[in-house]
Structures are given as structure tokens and as C-alpha cells.
Coordinates of C-alpha atoms and ligand atoms in Angstrom, one line a residue:
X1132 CA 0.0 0.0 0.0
X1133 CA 2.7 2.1 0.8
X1134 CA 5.1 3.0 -2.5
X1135 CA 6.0 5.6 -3.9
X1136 CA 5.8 4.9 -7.6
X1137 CA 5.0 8.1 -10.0
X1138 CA 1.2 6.5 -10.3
X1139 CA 0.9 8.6 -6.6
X1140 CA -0.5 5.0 -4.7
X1141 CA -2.4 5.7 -1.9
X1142 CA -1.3 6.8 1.1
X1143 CA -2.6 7.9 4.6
X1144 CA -2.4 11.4 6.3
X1145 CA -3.4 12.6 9.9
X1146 CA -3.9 15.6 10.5
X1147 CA -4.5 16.8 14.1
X1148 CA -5.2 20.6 14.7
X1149 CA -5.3 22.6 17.6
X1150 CA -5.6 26.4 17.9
X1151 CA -8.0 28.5 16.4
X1152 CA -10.5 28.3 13.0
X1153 CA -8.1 29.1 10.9
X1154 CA -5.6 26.1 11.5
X1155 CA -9.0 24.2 11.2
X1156 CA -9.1 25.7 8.0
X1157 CA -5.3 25.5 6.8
X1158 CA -5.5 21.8 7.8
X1159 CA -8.3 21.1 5.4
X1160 CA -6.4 23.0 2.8
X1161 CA -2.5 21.3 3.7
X1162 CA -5.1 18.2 3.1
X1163 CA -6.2 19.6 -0.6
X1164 CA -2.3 20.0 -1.4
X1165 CA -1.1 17.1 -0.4
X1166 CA -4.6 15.0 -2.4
X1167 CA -2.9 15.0 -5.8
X1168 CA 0.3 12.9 -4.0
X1169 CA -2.0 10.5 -3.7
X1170 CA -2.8 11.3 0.6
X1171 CA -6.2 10.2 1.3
X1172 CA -7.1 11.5 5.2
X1173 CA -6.9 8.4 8.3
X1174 CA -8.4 8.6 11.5
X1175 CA -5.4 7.7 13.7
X1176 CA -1.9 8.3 13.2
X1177 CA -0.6 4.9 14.1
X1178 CA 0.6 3.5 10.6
X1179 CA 0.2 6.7 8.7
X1180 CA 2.7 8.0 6.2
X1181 CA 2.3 11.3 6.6
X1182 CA 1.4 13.1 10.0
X1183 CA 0.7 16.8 10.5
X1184 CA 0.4 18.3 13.6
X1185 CA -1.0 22.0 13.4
X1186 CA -0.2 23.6 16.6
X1187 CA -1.2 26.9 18.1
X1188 CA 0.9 29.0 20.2
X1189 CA -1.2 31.5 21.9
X1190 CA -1.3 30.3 25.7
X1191 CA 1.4 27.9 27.2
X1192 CA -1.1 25.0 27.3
X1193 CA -1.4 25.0 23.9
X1194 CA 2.1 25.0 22.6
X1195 CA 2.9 22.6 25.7
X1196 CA 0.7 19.9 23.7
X1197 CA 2.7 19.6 20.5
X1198 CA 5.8 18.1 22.9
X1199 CA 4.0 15.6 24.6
X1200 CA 1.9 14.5 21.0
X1201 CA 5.7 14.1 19.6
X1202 CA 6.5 11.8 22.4
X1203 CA 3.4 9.7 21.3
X1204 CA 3.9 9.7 17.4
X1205 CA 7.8 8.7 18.2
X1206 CA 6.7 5.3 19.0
X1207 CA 4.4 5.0 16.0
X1208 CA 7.0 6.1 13.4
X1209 CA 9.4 3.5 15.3
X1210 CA 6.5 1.1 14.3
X1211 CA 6.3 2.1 10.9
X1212 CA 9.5 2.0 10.2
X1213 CA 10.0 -1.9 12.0
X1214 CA 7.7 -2.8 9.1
X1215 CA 9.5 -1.7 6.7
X1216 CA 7.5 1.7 6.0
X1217 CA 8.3 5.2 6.6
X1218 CA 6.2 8.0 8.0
X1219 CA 7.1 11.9 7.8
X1220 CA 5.9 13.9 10.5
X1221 CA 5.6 17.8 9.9
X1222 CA 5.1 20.3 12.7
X1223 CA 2.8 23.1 11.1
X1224 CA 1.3 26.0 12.8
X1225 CA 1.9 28.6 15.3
X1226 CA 4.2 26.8 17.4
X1227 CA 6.2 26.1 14.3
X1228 CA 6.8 29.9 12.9
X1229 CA 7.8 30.8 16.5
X1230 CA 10.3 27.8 17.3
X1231 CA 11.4 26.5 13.8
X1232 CA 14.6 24.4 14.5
X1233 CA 14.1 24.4 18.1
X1234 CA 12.1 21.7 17.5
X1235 CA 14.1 19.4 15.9
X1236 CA 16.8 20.1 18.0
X1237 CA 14.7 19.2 21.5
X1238 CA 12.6 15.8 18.6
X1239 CA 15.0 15.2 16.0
X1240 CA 12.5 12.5 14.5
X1241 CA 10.4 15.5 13.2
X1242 CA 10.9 15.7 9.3
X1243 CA 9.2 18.7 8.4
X1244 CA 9.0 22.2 10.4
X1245 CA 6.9 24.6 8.6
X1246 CA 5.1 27.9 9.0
X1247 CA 1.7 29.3 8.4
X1248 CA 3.3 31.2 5.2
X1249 CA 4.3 27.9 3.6
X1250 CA 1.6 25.5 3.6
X1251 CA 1.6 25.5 -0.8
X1252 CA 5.3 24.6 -0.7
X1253 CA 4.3 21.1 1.1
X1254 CA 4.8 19.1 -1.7
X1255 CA 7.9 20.0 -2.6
X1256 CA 9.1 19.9 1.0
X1257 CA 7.4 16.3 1.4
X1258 CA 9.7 15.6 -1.2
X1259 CA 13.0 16.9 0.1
X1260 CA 12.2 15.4 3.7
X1261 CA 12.0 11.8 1.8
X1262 CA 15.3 12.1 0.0
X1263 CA 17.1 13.7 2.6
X1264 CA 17.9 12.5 6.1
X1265 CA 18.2 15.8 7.6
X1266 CA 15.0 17.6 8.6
X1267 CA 13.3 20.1 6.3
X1268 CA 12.8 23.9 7.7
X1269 CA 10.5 26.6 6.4
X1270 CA 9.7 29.6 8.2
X1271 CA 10.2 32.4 6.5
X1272 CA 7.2 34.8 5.3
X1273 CA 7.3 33.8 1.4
X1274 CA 7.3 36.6 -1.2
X1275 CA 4.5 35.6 -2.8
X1276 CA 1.4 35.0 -1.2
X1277 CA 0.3 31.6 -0.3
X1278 CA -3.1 32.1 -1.2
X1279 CA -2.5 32.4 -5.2
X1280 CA -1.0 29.0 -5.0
X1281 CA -3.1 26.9 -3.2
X1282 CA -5.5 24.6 -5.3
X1283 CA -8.5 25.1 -6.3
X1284 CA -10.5 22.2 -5.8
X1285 CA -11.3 21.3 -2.4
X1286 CA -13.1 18.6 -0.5
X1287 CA -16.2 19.8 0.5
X1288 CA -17.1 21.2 4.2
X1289 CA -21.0 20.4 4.5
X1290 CA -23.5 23.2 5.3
X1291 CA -21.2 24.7 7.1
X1292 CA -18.0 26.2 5.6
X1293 CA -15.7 28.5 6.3
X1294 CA -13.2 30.6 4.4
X1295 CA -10.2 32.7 5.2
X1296 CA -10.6 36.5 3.8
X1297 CA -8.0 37.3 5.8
X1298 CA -4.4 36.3 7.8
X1299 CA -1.9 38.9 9.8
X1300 CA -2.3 41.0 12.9
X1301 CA -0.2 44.6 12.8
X1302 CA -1.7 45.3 16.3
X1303 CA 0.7 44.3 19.2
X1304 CA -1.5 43.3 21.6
X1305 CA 1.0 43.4 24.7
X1306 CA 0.0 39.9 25.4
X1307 CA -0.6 38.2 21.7
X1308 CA 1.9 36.0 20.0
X1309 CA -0.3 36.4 16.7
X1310 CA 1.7 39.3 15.0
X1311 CA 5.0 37.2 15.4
X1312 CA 3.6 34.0 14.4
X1313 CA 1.2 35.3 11.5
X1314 CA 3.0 38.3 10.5
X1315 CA 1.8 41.3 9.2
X1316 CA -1.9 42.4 7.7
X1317 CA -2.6 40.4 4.2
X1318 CA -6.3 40.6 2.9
X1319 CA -7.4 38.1 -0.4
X1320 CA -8.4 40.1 -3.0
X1321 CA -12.4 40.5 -3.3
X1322 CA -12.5 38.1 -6.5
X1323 CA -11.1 35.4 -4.9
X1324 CA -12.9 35.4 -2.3
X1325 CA -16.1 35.7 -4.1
X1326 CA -14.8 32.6 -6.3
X1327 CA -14.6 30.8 -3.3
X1328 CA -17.9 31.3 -1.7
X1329 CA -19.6 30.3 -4.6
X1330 CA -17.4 26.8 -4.7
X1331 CA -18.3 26.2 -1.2
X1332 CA -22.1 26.9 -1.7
X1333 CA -21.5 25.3 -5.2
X1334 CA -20.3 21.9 -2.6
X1335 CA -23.2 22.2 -0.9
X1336 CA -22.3 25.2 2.0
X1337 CA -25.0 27.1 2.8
X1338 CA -23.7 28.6 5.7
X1339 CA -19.9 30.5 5.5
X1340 CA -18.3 31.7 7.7
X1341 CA -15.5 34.6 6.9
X1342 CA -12.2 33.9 8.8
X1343 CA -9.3 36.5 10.0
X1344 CA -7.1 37.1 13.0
X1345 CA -8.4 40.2 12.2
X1346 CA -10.9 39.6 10.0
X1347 CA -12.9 43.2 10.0
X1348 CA -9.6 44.8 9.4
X1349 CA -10.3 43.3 5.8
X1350 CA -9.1 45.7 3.2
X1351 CA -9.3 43.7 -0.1
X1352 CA -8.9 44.6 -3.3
X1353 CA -11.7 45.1 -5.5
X1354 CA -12.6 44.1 -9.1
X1355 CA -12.8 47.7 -9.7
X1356 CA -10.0 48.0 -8.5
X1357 CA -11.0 50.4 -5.3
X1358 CA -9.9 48.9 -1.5
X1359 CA -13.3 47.1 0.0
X1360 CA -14.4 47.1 3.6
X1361 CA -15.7 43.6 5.4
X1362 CA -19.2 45.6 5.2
X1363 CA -18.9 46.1 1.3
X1364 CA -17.4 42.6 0.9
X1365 CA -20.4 40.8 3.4
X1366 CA -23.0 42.9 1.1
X1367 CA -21.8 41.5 -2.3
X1368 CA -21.0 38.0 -0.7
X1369 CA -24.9 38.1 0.4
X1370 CA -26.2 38.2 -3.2
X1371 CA -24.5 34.7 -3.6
X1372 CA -27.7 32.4 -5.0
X1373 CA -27.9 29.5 -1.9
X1374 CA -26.1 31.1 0.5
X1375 CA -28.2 31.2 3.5
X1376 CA -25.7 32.5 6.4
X1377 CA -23.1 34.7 6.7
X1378 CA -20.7 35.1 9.5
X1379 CA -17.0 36.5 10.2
X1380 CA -14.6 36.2 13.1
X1381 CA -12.3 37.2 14.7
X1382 CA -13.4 41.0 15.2
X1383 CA -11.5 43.7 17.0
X1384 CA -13.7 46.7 18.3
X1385 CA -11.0 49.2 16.8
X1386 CA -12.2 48.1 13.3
X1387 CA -15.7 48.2 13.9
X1388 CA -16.4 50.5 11.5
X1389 CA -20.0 52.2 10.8
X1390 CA -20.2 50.6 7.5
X1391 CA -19.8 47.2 9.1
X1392 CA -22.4 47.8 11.4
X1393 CA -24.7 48.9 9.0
X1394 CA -23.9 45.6 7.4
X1395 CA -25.8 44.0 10.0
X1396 CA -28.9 46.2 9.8
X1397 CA -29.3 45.4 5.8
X1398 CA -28.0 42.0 5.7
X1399 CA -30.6 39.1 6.6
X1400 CA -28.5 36.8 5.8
X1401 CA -25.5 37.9 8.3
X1402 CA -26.4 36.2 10.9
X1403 CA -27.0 38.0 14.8
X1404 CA -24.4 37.1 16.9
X1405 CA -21.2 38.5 17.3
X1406 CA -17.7 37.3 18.6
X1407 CA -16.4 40.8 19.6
X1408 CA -12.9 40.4 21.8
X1409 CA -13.0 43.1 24.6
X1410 CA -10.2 41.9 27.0
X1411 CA -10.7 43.4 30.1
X1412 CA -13.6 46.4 31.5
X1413 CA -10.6 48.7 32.6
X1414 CA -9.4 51.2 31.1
X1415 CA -5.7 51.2 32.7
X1416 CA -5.3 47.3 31.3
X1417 CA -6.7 48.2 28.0
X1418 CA -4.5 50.8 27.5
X1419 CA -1.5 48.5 29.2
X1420 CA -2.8 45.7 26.4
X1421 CA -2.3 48.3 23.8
X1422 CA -5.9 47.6 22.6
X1423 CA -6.4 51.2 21.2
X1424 CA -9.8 51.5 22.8
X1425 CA -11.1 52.3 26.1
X1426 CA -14.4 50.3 27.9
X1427 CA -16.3 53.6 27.1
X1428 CA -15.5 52.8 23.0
X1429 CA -16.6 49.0 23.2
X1430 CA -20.0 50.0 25.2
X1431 CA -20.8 52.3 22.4
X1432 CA -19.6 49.7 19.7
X1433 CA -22.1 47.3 21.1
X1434 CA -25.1 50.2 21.5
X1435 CA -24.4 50.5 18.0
X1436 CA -24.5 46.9 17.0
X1437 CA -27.5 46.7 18.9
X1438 CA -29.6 49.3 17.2
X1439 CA -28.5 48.6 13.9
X1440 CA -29.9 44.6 14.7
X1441 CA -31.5 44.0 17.5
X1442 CA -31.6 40.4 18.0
X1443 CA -27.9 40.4 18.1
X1444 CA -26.4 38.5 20.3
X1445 CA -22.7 38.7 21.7
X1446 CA -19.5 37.0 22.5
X1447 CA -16.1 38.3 23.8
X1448 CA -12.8 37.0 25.2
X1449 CA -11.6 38.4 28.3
X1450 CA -8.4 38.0 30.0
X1451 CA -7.8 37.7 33.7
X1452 CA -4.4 38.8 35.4
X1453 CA -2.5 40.8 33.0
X1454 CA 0.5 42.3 34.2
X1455 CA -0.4 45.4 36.3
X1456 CA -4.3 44.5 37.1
X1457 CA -5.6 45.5 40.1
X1458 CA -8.6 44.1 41.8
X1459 CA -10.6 47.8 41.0
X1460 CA -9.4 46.6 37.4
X1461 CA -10.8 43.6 37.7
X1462 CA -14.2 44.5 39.3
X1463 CA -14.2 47.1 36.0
X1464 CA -14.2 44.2 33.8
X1465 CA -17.2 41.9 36.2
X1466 CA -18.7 45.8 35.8
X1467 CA -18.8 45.6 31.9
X1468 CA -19.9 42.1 31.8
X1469 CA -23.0 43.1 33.6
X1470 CA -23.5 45.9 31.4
X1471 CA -23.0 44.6 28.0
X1472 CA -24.9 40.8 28.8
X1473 CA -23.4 38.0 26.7
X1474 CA -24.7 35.1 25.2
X1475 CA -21.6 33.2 25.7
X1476 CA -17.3 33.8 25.6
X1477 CA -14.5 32.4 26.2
X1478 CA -11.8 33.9 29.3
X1479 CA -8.4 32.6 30.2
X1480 CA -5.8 33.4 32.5
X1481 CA -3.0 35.5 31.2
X1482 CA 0.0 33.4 30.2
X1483 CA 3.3 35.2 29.4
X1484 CA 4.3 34.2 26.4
X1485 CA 8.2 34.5 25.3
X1486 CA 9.3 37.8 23.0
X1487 CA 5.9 39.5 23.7
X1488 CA 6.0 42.5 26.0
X1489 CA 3.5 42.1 28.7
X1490 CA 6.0 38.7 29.2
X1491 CA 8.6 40.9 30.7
X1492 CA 6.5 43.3 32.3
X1493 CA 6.9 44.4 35.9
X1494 CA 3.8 43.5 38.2
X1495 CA 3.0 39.9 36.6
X1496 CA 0.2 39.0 39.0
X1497 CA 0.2 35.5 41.7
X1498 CA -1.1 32.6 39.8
X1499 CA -3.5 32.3 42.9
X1500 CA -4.9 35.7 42.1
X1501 CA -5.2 34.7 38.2
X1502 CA -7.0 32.0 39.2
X1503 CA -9.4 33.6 41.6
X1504 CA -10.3 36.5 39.2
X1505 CA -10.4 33.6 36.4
X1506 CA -13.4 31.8 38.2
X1507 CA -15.4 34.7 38.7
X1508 CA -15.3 36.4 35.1
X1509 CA -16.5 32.6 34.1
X1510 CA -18.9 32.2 36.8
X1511 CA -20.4 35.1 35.3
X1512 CA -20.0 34.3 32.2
X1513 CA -22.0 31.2 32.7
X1514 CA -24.7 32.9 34.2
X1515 CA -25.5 34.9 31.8
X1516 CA -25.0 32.4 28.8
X1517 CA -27.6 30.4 30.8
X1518 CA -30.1 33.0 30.9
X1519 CA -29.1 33.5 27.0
X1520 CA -30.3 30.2 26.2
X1521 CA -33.3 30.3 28.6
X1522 CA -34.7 33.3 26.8
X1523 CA -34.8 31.7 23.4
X1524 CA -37.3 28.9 25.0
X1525 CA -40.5 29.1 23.0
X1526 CA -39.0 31.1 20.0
X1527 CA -39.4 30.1 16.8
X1528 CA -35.9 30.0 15.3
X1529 CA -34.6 28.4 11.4
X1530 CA -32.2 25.9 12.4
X1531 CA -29.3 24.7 10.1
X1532 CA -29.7 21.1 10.0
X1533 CA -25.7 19.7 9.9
X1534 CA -25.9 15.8 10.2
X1535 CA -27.1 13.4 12.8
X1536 CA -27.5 13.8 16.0
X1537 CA -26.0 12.2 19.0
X1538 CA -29.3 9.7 19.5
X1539 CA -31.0 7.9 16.5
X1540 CA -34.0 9.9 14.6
X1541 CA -32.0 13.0 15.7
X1542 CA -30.9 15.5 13.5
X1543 CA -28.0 18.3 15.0
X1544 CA -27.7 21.7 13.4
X1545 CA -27.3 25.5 14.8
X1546 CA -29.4 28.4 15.8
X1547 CA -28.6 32.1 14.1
X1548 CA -26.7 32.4 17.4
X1549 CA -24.4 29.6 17.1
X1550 CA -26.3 27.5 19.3
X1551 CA -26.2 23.7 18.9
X1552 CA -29.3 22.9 18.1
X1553 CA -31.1 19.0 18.0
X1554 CA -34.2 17.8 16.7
X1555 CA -36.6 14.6 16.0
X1556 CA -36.1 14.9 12.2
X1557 CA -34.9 12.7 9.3
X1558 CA -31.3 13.4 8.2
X1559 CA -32.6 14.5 4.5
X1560 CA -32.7 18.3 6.3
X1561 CA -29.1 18.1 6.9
X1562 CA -28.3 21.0 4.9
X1563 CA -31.4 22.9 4.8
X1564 CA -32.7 25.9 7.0
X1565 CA -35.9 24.8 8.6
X1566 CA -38.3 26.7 11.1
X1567 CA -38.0 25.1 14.3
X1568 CA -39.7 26.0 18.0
X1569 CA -37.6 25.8 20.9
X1570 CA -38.8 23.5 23.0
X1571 CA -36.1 23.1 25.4
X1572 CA -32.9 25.1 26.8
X1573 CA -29.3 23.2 28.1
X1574 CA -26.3 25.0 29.2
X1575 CA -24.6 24.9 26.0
X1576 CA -27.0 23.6 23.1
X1577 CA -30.8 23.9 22.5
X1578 CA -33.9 21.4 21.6
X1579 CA -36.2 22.0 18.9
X1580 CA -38.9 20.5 17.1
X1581 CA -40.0 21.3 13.6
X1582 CA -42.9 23.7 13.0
X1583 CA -44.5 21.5 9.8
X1584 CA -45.0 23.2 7.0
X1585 CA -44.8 27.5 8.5
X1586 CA -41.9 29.3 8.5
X1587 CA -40.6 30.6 11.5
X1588 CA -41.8 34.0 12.0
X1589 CA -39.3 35.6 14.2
X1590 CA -36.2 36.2 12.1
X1591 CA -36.8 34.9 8.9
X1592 CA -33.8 34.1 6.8
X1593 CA -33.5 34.7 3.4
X1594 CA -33.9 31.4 1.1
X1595 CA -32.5 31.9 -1.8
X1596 CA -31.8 28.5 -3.6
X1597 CA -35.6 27.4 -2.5
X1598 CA -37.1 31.1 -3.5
Ligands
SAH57 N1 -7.6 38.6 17.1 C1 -8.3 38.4 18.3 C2 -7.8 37.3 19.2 C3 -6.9 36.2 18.8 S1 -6.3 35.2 20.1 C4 -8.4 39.7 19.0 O1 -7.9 40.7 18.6 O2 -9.0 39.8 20.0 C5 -7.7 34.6 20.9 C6 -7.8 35.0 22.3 O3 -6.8 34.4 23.1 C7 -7.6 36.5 22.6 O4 -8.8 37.2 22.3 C8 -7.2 36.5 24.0 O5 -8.3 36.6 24.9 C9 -6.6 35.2 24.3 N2 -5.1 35.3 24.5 C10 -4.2 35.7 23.6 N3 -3.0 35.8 24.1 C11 -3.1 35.4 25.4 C12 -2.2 35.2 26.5 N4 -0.9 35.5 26.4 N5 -2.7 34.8 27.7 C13 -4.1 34.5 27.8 N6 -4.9 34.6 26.8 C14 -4.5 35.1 25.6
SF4_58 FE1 -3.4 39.3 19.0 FE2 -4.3 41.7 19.5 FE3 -3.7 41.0 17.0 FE4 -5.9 40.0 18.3 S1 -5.5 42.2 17.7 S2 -4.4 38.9 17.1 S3 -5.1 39.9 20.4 S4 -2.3 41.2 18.6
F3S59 FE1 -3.2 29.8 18.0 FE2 -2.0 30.7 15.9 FE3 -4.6 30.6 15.9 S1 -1.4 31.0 18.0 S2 -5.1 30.9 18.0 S3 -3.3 28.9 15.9 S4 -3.3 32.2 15.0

């Protein structure tokens, strides 16, 4: 099974990806490079002959887990190789563009270390890495861009896709490894990113979602030949025949500009719910985090968004214990919790991460501390994520049926607000938008049950392939 005649036999690929959607999305398209060689994807890694693993650097956790996955695959290319076979593992990623030959030197059985940048140079470096003994390295920012040599034809996502518009951070966050790891602002050029919506919704998408580290920061280029906003971009990617949702994240509230939120206001199809990073309530650690904004800015941001669509719903990050945060700075971030309402986010103890400048910062706050101030941001956090879901019992909501459920004669899918959703319902909706009433509220996911035959009244989404 395992040659490697010109004919490009067949041969198995793992993939594992942590981090953030858009290593979910540069894994699936590492996968479309390496599909011509003949890769088809495994489920384990044990007797693969390729193994990726897409790391993410952004807290120490995360890169921590790449070390102790090498120890595992070790063994299992040992294996591979007692039987005669060979198996080249590549470290992609995050953790790759920040440690490049660090990582062979501390796991010299790693074959291939490459960066976010070089992903369409894969083959070539599969290649090298099976000739050569020594361990291939790429990690530079390529001159040209990545994008404009990546293939075409893709295996399909289901109903819901997304696509990167966007890559790069210019912003410094004290904290953020991003800008080091992703380099600077890149935006794909309007055209190609049109040309890709329609192959997704072409491959059965009906829901895409946009993807950036900075992804309203978008400033592509346009067929007529003027720079486009995300707003301008969303409205032309809207008119796409079948596409019934559109989404985008990751937003920061700096580049939240009026056009975008008048997006949401003419745009049925974008859906209401938000991901809207704030960081912290105080103005002392926002200005420490080099966020450009003060509390004051977001609160508006999010009156804004509000009046412009008022079923929106939204979600945040916040971080607890950066360097110099005092409890008043805390109880200012509980304080704009409370204020703003969210229908879920995500928070995490600061973790100094290595070259970044809140790292070295004086004042680094006890661990205990982090921890305390950790547990009540997400206390509250919960709460009101809980009351979020409570409030949508009774609605009538479409739901984007996805593929079975977790019991048989259920169907799983997701409200406009991200919600899992379930339902009694036969797996021939998987990929359709179908009214549904809530008829029961979890922590994290909702139940439904379809309304036969009416349309769900309360936000109707526009249905453009069955109009
Ligand atoms: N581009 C997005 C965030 C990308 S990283 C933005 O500008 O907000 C995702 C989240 O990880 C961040 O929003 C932040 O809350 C968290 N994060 C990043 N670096 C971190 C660090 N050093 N310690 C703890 N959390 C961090
Ligand atoms: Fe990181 Fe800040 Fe850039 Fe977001 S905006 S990716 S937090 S540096
Ligand atoms: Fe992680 Fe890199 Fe994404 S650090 S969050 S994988 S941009």
C-alpha cells in the first residue's frame, strides 16, 4: 500500500489541529495539497505515512501539547519503520513559525517544520524530507502569497464552511503571540474570495463563515479595482444564489467601523451574533494591552450593533491577570460584563508568552490571584450564557440542519446564534434551513422540534436556492 511509484499510490495522512478556526481551515487545505500525491485522510496516526500536527501558540497549554503529541507519534513512526515503512511527520502552525529548529533540535524525529506562510510549498518539502535525512525547515514569510498558489478544488465542508478572507495581525496586543507567528496584515483580494464562496455553496455550503485574525480589518482589493471594507465585501458575498448565512470572526472593536455595522442592519443573511474580543472592563489594562480602545469605546460599539440589529447577540474574550491588574481593574471588567450581557465567551488566565512585552512586564500578578479572578469572570460568564439560552425557549428560530444527531431519529444543526441545536427529524434536512420551536434550553446547546409546513416567524432568513 505504501510506495512511492509516480502512479501517486495511496497513502494515509493525519492531521491533528489545535488552535484557532483558521488552523481548522489551513489543515483542510494542507489536506487539498497534499490529495494530488496520492494522501487520502486516516483517523489515527498509528501506521500513517504522513502526520501533520497543526499547533497553536497562543497560551502555554497550547504549545505545551505539541511536545507531549511528539513523544506519542515517536513510537508510532518507530513502528512504521520496523515494518519496513516510513512515515514523515511535519510540525505546522503557530508553534512552528515561532520555534522552527528548536524543534528538531529538543525531537529530531520531526521531518518537516513549517510555517503558516508555507503551507503550498508542502509538496515539494514532502519531497525533500524523503530524500534527505536531515529535517526540512521553512519559516520564513514567502514573497509571494500563499493564497494564489493553493488549489483550487477542495473537498467539501458540508452546510457549514468557512473561508479565510484574511491572515496577519499589525496590532501588538501586549499579550498576543499572533503578530510574530502570522506576521503582518494580508487581505485576499475581493475576486477570490467571491470565487470561493460560490465553490463552497457550489459543494453544498449554505452557511460560510468569513475567517481572520483580524478579520474586520479586511481591506481587499476590488474588481474595480478600489480597496473594500468587510461591510462592502459581506453585502456582495450576500447576493451569492444558496447562501443562507453569513458570519465572520475574529473582530477587533478598533475596526468596527459604521459601514460594518450597517452591514448588520441590511443584511438578513449575516447572521446576529457576534464574537467581539474586549479583553478586560478597565481602562488602565486596555490601555496596558495596547488595545487602542477604552471600555467607554466598546460600550458604544455594542449600542451600536445593537440598534443597527436588535436580536444580536454577543460574545467576547476576556483575560484575567495581565500584568499590572488590580482588583478595581478587575471589578471594571465583572462591571462591563454586567452591562453589555453575553450570550456566551471564552476567558483565560493570562499566560506570558516568550518575545511579547506584557511577558517581561513588571507587576506579573500571583497565579492564585489569576485563578481567583479567572473563576469569577467565568462564573459570570456562565450565568448569563444560561439565561441567553433560557430566553430563546419558546422562539421560533430556522435551524441549520448539519448531520445526525447524537441519538438515533436525531438530526444536529445551529441556531442564528451559534447555538447547537437537536431535533426529531430525518437526516434529509441536513443542509437545509428549517423553522423550528424551541422546546427546550441546556447550558450549552438547544432542543427544537420542527414547525411542519410554516416558517418561522421571528427572524426569517432569506432562502435563496428554494425562492
Ligand atoms: N484577534 C483576536 C484574538 C486572537 S487570540 C483579538 O484581537 O481579540 C484569541 C484570544 O486568546 C484572545 O482574544 C485573548 O483573549 C486570548 N489570548 C491571547 N494571548 C493570550 C495570552 N498570552 N494569555 C491569555 N490569553 C491570551
Ligand atoms: Fe493578538 Fe491583538 Fe492581533 Fe488580536 S488584535 S491577534 S489579540 S495582537
Ligand atoms: Fe493559535 Fe496561531 Fe490561531 S497561535 S489561536 S493557531 S493564530
Amino acid at each position: 500500500m505504501t510506495g512511492s511509484s509516480p502512479a501517486a499510490p495511496r497513502k494515509r495522512l493525519f492531521v491533528k489541529t489545535w488552535g484557532c478556526q483558521m488552523n481548522v481551515y489551513d489543515s483542510a487545505r494542507m489536506a487539498d495539497v497534499l490529495a494530488p500525491l496520492g494522501y487520502a485522510p486516516a483517523e489515527t496516526p498509528e501506521g500513517a505515512d504522513m502526520v501533520i500536527l497543526n499547533t497553536c501558540h497562543i497560551r502555554e497549554k497550547a504549545s505545551e501539547k505539541l511536545f507531549s503529541e511528539l513523544g506519542r507519534l515517536r513510537e508510532a513512526k518507530r513502528a512504521k519503520e520496523a515494518e519496513g515503512g516510513r512515515m514523515v511527520l511535519a510540525v505546522a502552525g503557530c508553534v512552528a513559525q515561532a520555534e522552527g529548529a528548536e524543534i528538531t533540535a529538543r525531537s529530531p524525529w520531526v521531518d518537516i517544520v513549517l510555517g503558516p506562510q508555507s503551507y503550498h510549498r508542502l509538496p515539494e518539502m514532502v519531497a525533500r524530507a524523503t530524500r534527505a535525512a536531515g529535517a526540512v525547515i521553512e519559516t520564513d514569510f514567502p514573497a509571494e502569497a500563499k493564497f494564489d498558489h493553493l488549489p483550487e478544488a477542495a473537498a467539501p465542508q458540508g452546510p457549514i464552511a468557512f473561508l479565510t478572507i484574511q491572515e496577519g495581525c499589525d496590532k501588538f496586543c501586549s499579550f498576543c503571540v499572533v503578530p510574530y507567528t502570522r506576521g503582518s496584515e494580508y487581505s485576499r483580494p475581493v475576486a477570490a474570495v467571491v470565487a470561493e464562496a460560490r465553490r463552497l455553496v457550489a459543494q453544498g455550503a449554505r452557511e460560510v463563515a468569513l475567517l481572520g485574525q483580524n478579520v474586520n480589518a479586511y481591506h481587499g482589493e476590488g474588481p474595480d479595482g478600489a480597496t473594500w471594507g468587510l461591510g462592502r465585501l459581506l453585502r456582495e458575498l450576500a447576493g451569492i444564489e444558496g447562501l443562507a448565512r453569513l458570519r465572520y470572526t475574529t473582530s477587533h472593536p478598533r475596526d468596527m467601523d459604521d459601514d460594518l455595522i450597517a452591514a448588520h442592519a441590511e443584511i438578513p443573511a449575516l447572521m446576529p451574533f457576534l464574537h467581539l474580543p474586549v479583553q478586560s472592563g478597565s481602562d488602565r489594562v486596555l490601555k496596558a494591552m495596547n488595545r487602542g480602545h477604552a471600555a467607554a469605546d466598546f460600550l458604544r460599539i455594542v449600542e451600536k450593533l445593537r440598534a443597527a440589529r436588535p436580536d444580536l447577540a454577543l460574545s467576547s474574550d476576556f483575560i484575567a491577570g495581565h500584568p499590572g491588574e488590580t482588583e478595581d481593574d478587575h471589578r471594571d471588567t465583572l462591571r462591563l460584563i454586567e452591562r453589555v450581557g453575553f450570550a456566551q465567551a471564552f476567558s483565560f488566565k493570562y499566560s506570558p508568552r516568550p518575545g511579547t512585552p506584557a511577558a517581561g512586564a513588571p507587576f506579573q500578578v500571583p497565579e492564585v490571584e489569576k485563578d481567583r479572578r479567572l473563576h469569577e469572570i467565568q462564573h459570570l460568564l456562565r450565568e448569563q450564557q444560561l439565561a441567553f439560552n433560557r430566553s430563546r425557549h419558546g422562539l421560533r428560530i430556522d435551524v441549520l440542519f448539519t448531520g445526525p444527531g447524537r441519538h438515533p431519529g436525531q438530526v444536529a444543526g445551529r441556531s442564528p446564534w451559534l447555538q447547537p441545536v437537536h431535533a426529531e427529524a430525518p437526516l434529509s434536512l441536513v443542509g437545509q434551513v428549517v423553522p423550528c420551536e424551541v422546546v427546550a434550553t441546556h447550558p450549552n446547546s438547544l432542543a427544537a422540534r420542527l414547525i411542519g409546513g410554516e416558517r418561522a416567524g421571528d427572524q426569517p432568513e432569506q432562502e435563496k436556492a428554494a425562492a
